[in-house]
Coordinates of C-alpha atoms and ligand atoms in Angstrom, one line a residue:
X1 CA 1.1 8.7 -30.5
X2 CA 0.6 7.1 -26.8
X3 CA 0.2 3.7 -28.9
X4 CA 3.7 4.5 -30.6
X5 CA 5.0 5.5 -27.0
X6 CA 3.9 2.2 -25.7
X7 CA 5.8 -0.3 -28.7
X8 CA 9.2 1.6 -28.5
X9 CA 8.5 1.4 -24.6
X10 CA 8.6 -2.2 -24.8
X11 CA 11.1 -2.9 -27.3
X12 CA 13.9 -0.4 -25.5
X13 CA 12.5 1.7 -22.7
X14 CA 14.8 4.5 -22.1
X15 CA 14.0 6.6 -18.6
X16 CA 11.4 8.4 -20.4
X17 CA 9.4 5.2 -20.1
X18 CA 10.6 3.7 -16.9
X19 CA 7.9 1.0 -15.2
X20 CA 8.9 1.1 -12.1
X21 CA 9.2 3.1 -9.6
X22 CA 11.2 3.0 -6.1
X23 CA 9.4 3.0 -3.1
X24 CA 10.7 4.4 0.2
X25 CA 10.7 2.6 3.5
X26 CA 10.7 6.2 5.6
X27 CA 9.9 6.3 9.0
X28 CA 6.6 5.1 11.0
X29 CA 4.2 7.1 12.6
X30 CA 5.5 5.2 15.6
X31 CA 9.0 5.7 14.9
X32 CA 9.0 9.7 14.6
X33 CA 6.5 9.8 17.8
X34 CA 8.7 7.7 20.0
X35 CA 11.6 9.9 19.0
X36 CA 9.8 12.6 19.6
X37 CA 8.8 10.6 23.3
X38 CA 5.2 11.6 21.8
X39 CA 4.2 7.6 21.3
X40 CA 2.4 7.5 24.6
X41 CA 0.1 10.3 24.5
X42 CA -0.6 9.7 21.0
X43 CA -1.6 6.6 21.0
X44 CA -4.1 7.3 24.1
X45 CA -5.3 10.1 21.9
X46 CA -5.5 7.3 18.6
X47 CA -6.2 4.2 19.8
X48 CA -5.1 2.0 16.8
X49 CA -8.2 1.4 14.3
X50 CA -6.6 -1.0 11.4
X51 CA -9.6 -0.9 9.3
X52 CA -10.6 2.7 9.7
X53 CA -10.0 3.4 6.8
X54 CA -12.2 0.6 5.2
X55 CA -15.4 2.5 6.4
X56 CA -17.1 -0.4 6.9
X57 CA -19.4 1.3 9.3
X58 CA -20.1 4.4 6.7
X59 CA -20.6 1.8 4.2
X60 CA -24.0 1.0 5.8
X61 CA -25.2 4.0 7.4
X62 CA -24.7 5.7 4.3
X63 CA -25.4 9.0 5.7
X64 CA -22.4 10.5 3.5
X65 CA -24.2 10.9 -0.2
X66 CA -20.8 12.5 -1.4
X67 CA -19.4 9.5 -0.8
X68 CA -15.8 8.3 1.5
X69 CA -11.9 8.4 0.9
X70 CA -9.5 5.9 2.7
X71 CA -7.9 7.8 5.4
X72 CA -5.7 6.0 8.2
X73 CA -4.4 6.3 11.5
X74 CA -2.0 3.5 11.2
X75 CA 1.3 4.0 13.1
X76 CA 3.6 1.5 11.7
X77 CA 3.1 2.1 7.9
X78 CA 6.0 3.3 6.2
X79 CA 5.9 2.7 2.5
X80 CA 5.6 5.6 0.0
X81 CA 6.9 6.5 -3.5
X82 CA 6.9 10.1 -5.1
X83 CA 4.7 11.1 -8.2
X84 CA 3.7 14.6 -9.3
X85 CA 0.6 16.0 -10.4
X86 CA 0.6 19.3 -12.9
X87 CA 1.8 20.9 -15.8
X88 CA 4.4 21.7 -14.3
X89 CA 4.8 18.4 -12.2
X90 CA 3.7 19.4 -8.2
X91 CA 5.7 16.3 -6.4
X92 CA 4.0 14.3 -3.8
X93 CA 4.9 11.4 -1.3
X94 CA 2.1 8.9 -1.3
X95 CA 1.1 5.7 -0.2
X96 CA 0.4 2.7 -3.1
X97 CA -2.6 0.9 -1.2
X98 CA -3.9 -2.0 -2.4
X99 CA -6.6 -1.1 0.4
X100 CA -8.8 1.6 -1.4
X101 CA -9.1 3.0 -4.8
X102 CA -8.9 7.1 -5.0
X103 CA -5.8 9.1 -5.5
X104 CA -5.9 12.2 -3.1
X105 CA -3.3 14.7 -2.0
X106 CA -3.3 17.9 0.2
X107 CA -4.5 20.9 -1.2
X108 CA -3.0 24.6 -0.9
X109 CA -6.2 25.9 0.8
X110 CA -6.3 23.1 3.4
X111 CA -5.3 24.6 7.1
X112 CA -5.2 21.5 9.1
X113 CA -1.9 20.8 11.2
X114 CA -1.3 17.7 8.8
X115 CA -1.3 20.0 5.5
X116 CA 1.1 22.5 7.3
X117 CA 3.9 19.6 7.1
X118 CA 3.2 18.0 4.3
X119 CA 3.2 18.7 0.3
X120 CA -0.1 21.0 -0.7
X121 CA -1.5 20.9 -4.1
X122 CA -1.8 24.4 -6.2
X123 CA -4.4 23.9 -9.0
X124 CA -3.8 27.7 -9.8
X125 CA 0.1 27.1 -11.3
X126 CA -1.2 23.5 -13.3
X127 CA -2.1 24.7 -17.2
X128 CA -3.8 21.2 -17.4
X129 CA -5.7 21.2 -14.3
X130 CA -9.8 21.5 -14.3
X131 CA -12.4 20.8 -11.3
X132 CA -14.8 18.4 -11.2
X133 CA -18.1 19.0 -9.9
X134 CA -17.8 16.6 -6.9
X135 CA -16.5 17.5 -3.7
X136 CA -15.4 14.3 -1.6
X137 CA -15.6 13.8 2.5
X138 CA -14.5 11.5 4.4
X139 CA -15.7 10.3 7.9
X140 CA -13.3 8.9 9.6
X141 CA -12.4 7.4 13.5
X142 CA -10.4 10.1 15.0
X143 CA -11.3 12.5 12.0
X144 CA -12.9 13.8 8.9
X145 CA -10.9 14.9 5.8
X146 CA -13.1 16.8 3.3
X147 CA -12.0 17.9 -0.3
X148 CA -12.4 18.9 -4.0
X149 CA -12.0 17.0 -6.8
X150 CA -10.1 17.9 -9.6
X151 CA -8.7 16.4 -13.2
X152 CA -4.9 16.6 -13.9
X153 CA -2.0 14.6 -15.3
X154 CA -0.4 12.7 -13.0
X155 CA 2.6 10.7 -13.2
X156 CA 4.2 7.7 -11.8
X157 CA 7.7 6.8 -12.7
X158 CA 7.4 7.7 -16.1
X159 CA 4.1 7.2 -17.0
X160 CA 1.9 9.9 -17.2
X161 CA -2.0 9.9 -17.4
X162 CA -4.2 12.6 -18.7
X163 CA -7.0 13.9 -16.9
X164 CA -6.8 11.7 -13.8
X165 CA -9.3 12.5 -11.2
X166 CA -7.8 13.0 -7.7
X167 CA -9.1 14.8 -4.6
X168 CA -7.3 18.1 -2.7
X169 CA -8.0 17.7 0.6
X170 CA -9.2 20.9 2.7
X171 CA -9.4 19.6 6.1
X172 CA -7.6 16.4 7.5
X173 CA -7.8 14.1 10.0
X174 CA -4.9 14.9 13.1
X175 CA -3.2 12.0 12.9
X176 CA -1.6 12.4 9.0
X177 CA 0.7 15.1 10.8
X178 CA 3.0 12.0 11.9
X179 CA 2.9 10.3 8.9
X180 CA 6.1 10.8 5.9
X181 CA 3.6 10.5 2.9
X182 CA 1.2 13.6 1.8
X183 CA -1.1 11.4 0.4
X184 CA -2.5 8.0 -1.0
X185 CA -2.7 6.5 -4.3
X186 CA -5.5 3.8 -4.3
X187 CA -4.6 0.3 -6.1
X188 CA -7.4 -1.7 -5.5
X189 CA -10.7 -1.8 -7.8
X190 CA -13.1 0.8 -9.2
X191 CA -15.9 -0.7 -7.0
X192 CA -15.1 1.1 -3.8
X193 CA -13.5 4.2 -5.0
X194 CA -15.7 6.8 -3.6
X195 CA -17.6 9.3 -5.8
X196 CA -16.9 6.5 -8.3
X197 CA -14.1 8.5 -9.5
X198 CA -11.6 6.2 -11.8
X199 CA -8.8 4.9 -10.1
X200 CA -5.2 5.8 -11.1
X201 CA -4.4 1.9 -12.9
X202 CA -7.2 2.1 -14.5
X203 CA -6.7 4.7 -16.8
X204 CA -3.0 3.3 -17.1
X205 CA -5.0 0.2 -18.6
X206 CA -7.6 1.9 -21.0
X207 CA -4.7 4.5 -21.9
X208 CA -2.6 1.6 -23.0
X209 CA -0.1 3.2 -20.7
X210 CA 1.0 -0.6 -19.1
X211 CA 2.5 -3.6 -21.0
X212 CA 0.3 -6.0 -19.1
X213 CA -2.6 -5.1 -17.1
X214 CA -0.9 -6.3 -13.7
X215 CA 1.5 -4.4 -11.7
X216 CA 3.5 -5.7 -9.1
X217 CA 5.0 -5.1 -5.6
X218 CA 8.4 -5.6 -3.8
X219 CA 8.4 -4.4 -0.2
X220 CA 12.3 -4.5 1.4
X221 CA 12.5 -5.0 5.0
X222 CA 15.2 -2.2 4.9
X223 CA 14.7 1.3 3.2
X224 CA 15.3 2.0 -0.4
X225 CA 15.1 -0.8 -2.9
X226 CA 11.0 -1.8 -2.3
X227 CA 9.5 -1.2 -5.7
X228 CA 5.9 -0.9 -7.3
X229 CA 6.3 -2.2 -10.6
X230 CA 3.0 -0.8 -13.3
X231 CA 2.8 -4.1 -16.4
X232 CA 6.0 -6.1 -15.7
X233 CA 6.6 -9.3 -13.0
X234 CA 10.2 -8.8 -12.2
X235 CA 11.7 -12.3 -11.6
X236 CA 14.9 -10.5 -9.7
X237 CA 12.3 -10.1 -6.7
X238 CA 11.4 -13.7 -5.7
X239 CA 12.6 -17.2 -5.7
X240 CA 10.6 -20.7 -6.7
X241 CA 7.2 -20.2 -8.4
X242 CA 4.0 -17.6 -8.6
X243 CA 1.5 -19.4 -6.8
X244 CA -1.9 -17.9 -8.4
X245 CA -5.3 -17.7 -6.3
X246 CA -8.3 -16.4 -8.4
X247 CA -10.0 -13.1 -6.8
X248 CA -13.3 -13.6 -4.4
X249 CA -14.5 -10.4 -5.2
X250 CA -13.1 -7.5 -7.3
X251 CA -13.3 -4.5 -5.0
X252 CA -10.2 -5.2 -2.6
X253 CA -7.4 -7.3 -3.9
X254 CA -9.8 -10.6 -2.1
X255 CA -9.5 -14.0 -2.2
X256 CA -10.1 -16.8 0.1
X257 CA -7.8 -18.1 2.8
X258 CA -8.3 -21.9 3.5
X259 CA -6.6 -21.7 7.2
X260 CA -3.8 -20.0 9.4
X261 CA -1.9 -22.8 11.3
X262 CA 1.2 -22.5 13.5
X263 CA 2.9 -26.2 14.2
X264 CA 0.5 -28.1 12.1
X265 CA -2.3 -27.2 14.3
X266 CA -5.4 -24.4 13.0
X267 CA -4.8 -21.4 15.0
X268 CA -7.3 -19.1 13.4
X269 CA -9.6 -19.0 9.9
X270 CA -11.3 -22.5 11.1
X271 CA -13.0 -23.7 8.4
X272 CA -12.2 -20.9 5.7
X273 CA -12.0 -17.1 5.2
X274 CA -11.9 -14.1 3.6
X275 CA -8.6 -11.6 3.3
X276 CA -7.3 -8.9 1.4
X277 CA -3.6 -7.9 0.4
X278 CA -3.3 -4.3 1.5
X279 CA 0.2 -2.8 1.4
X280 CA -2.1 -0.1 2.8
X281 CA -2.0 -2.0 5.9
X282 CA 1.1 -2.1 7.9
X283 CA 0.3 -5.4 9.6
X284 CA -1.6 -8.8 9.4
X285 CA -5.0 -7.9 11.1
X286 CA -7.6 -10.3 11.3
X287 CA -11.2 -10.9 13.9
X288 CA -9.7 -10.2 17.8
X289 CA -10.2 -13.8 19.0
X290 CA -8.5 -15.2 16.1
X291 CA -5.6 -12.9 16.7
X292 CA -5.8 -13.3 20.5
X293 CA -5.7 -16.8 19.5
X294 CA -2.1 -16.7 17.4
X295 CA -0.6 -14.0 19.7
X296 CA -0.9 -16.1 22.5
X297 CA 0.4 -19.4 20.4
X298 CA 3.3 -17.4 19.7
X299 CA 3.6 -16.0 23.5
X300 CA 3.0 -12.9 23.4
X301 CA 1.2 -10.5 25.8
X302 CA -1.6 -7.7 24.8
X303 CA -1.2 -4.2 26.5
X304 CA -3.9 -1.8 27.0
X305 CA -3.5 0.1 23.2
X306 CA -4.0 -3.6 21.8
X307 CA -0.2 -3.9 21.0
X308 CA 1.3 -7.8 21.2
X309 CA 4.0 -7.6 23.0
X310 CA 6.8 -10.2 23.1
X311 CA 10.5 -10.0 24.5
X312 CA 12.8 -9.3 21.8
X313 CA 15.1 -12.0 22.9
X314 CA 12.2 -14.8 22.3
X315 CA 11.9 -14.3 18.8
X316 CA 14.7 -17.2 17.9
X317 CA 12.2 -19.6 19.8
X318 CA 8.9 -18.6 18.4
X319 CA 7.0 -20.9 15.9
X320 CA 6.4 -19.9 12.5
X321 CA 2.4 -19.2 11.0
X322 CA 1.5 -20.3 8.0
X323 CA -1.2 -18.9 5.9
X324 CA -2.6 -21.5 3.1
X325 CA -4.5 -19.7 0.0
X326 CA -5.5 -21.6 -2.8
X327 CA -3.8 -24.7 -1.5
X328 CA -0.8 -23.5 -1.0
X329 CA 1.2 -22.6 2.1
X330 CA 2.9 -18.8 2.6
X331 CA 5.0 -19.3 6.0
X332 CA 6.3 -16.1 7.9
X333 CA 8.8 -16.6 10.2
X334 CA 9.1 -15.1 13.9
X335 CA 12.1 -13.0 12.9
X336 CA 9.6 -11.4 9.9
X337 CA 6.3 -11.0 12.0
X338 CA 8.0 -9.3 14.6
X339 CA 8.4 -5.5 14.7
X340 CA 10.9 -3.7 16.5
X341 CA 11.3 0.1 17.6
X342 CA 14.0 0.6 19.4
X343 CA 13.9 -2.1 22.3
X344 CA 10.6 -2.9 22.5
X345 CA 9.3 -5.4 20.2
X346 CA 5.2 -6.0 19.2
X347 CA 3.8 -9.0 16.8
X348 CA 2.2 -8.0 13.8
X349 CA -0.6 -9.4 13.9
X350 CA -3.4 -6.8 15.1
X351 CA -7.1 -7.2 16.4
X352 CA -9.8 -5.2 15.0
X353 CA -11.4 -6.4 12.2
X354 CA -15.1 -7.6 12.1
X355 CA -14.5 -11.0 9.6
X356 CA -12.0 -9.6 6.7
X357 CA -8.4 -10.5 7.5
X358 CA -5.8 -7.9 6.2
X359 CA -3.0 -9.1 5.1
X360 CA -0.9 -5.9 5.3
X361 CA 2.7 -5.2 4.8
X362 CA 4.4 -7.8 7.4
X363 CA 2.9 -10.8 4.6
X364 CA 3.9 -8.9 1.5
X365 CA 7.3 -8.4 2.7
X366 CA 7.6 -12.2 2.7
X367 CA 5.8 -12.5 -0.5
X368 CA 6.4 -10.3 -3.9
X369 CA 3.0 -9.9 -4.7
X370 CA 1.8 -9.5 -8.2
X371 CA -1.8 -7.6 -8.8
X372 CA -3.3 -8.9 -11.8
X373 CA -6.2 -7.6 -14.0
X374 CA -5.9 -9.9 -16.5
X375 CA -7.6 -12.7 -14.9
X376 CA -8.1 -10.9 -11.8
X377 CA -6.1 -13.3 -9.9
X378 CA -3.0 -12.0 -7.1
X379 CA 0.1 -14.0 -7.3
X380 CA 2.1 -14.7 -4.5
X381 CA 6.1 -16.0 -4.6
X382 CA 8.7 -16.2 -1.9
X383 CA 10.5 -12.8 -1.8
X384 CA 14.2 -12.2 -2.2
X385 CA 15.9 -10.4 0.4
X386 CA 19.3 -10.1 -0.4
X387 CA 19.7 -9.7 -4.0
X388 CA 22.5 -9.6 -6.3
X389 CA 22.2 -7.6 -9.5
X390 CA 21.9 -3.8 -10.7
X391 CA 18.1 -3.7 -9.9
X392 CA 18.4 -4.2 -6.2
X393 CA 21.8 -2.1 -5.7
X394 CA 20.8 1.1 -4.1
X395 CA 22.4 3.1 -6.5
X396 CA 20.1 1.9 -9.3
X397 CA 17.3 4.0 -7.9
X398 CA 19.6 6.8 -8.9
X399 CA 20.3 5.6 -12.5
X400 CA 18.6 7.7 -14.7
X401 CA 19.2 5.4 -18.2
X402 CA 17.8 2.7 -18.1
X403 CA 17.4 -0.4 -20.7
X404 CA 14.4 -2.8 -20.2
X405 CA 14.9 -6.1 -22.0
X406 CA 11.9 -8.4 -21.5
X407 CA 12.1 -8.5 -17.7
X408 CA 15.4 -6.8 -16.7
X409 CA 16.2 -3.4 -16.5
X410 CA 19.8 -2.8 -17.0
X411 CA 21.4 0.3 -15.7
X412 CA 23.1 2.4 -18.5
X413 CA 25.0 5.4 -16.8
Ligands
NAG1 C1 -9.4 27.8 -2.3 O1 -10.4 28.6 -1.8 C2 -10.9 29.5 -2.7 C3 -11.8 30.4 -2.0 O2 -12.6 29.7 -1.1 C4 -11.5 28.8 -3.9 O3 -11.9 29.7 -4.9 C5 -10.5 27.9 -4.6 O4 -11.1 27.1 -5.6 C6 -9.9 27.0 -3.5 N1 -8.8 26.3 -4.1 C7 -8.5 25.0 -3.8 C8 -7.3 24.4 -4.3 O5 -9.2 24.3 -3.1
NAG2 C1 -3.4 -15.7 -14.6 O1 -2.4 -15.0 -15.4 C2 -1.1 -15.5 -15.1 C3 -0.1 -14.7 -16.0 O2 -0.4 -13.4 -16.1 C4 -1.0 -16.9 -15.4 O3 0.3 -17.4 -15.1 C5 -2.0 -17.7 -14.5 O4 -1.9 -19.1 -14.8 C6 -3.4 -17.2 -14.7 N1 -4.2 -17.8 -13.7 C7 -5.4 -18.2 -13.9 C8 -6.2 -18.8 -12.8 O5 -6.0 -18.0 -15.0
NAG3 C1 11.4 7.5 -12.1 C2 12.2 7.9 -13.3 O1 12.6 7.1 -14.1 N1 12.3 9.2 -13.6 C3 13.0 9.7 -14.7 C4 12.0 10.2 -15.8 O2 12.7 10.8 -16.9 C5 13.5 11.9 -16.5 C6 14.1 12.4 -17.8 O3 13.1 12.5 -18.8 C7 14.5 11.5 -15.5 O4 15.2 12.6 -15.1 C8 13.9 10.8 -14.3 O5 14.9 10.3 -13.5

């Protein structure tokens, strides 16, 4: 049957077998806080940790035999796409990291502040949900999130997976109260998903559920047409060619990064590298002198919460970094690693991490990023940002027929 499913899906895919699904650029931690005039105190009360939710600490204490979930107290990430979990489908916002593995939402017996304003998961009105045996815990910086683990169909776009493990969180870390998305959906591999429950693509790839064992991601600098694409490279997304760099490990999406130079010169990553591609990450985050290094190449100040601060009206006059992979050079321009909340502008590139550099969601903006398990290799091409064509208009997100024709998706309605 899901064989069947899978050959008329590739011949003419109808909605019922849509690939893709729209991701939402909603608002930042930061954003709702400093509307709220909350940013202050909340950030003395969360100092930013980029690679909490790496564990990398936990990792070697190993004091938590049930094992740890990616949690995060990042304030600028704003990416998330809606699935649904059930018979009948429960929806939920969550966020497709490339950074960790497990799929977890909030459950209906959690009481923390962050599951009163946020999606909660009711196993009791799914027909096809079952526990596991496993509960999950996670030890975090400013938190600890524990859970249940439970099997249930899940679906993304239109592709639905049977008896996917996911975890219900009962308690939450504080800090998940500001964020838009109810959850995360793990992209990365099966290595470092805690309680070595299977991760979400996976499944899609055994199941026979994806054309190619590769998805890919768009991120849009402006809200509504970023996409997470499951077994298709959609050429309407970048410009020139993929550049492919073979994976250094197959737990993140890793590889090595030969150097980061700004004007010709090596600013940081002397001598070689290691970096992952996280769109779990909302920044570039890399060792703090390295980053001290570039922030102050590119002129920018450090305040007390670790934020790089620049004047807005310097970003015309600041030099471009380059990042070179695999011999080839990804440049990001000021006007594209600069982030701006109302007038107050910050780099992104973030101190923080012990050796791994993070290549978050200020580099894949820049780069349509393709995730490939084929040859376990990441592909990276010059993004498109203003697009012409049904697949980028707004209102194709809203099309419900669809026609997929090789690579393009043509809007029927
Ligand atoms: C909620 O708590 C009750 C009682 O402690 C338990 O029986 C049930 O399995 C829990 N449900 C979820 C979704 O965690
Ligand atoms: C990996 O696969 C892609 C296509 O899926 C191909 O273009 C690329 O050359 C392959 N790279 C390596 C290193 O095998
Ligand atoms: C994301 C997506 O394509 N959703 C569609 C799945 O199929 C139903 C109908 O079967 C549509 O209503 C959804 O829009």
């Amino acid at each position: 049957m899901m064989k069947w499913a899978v050959v008329l899906c590739a011949i003419v895919a109808l909605a019922e077998c849509q690939m893709k699904i729209t991701l939402i650029k909603g608002k930042s931690a930061r954003q709702t806080l400093v509307e709220k005039g909350k940013w202050e105190e909340t950030r003395k009360k969360f100092p930013s940790k980029p690679t909490a939710k790496f564990n990398f600490a936990s990792k070697v204490k190993s004091s938590q035999p049930t094992g740890n979930e990616a949690m995060t107290n990042d304030a600028d990430l704003s990416y998330y796409g809606v699935i649904s979990i059930g018979t009948p489908p429960q929806s939920f916002k969550v966020i497709f990291d490339t950074g960790s593995s497990n799929l977890w939402v909030p459950s209906v017996n959690c009481t923390s502040a962050a599951c009163q304003n946020h999606a909660r998961f009711n196993p009791g009105t799914s027909s096809t949900f079952t526990w596991a045996k496993e509960s999950v815990s996670i030890q975090y910086g400013t938190g600890s999130m524990t859970g249940q683990l439970g099997y249930d169909t899940v679906s993304v776009g239109n592709i639905s997976v049977t008896n996917q493990i996911f975890g219900a969180s009962q308690t939450e870390a504080t800090f998940m109260t500001n964020m838009d998305a109810d959850g995360i959906l793990g992209l990365a591999f099966p290595d470092i998903s805690s309680s070595s429950a299977t991760p979400v693509f996976d499944n899609m790839m055994t199941m026979g559920l994806v054309n190619q064992d590769l998805f890919a991601i768009y991120l849009s600098g402006t809200s509504g047409n970023s996409v997470v694409s499951f077994g298709v490279i959609e050429s309407n997304f970048y410009t020139g060619q993929i550049h492919w760099t073979p994976l250094s490990s197959e737990s993140y999406w890793q590889i090595k990064m030969t150097s980061v130079t700004i004007q010709g010169k090596t600013a940081a990553c002397q001598g070689g590298c290691q970096a992952i591609i996280d769109t779990g990450t909302s920044l570039i985050v890399g060792p703090d002198s390295d980053i001290n290094n570039i922030n102050s190449l590119i002129g920018a100040t450090t305040d007390q919460y670790g934020d790089a601060m620049v004047d807005c009206k310097n970003i015309p006059n600041m030099p471009a970094v380059t990042f070179t992979l695999n011999g080839y050079a990804f440049t990001i321009p000021a006007s594209a690693y600069i982030l701006q909340t109302d007038n107050t502008c910050i780099t992104g590139f973030g101190t923080g991490s012990p050796d791994l550099w993070i290549l978050g969601d200020v580099f894949i903006r820049q780069f349509y990023t393709v995730f490939n398990r084929q040859n376990n290799t990441v592909g990276l091409a010059q993004a498109v940002h203003s697009v012409k064509g049904v697949l980028l208009n707004p209102a194709a997100s809203s099309c419900s027929n669809t026609l997929n024709i090789l690579l393009y998706t043509i809007c029927l309605s």
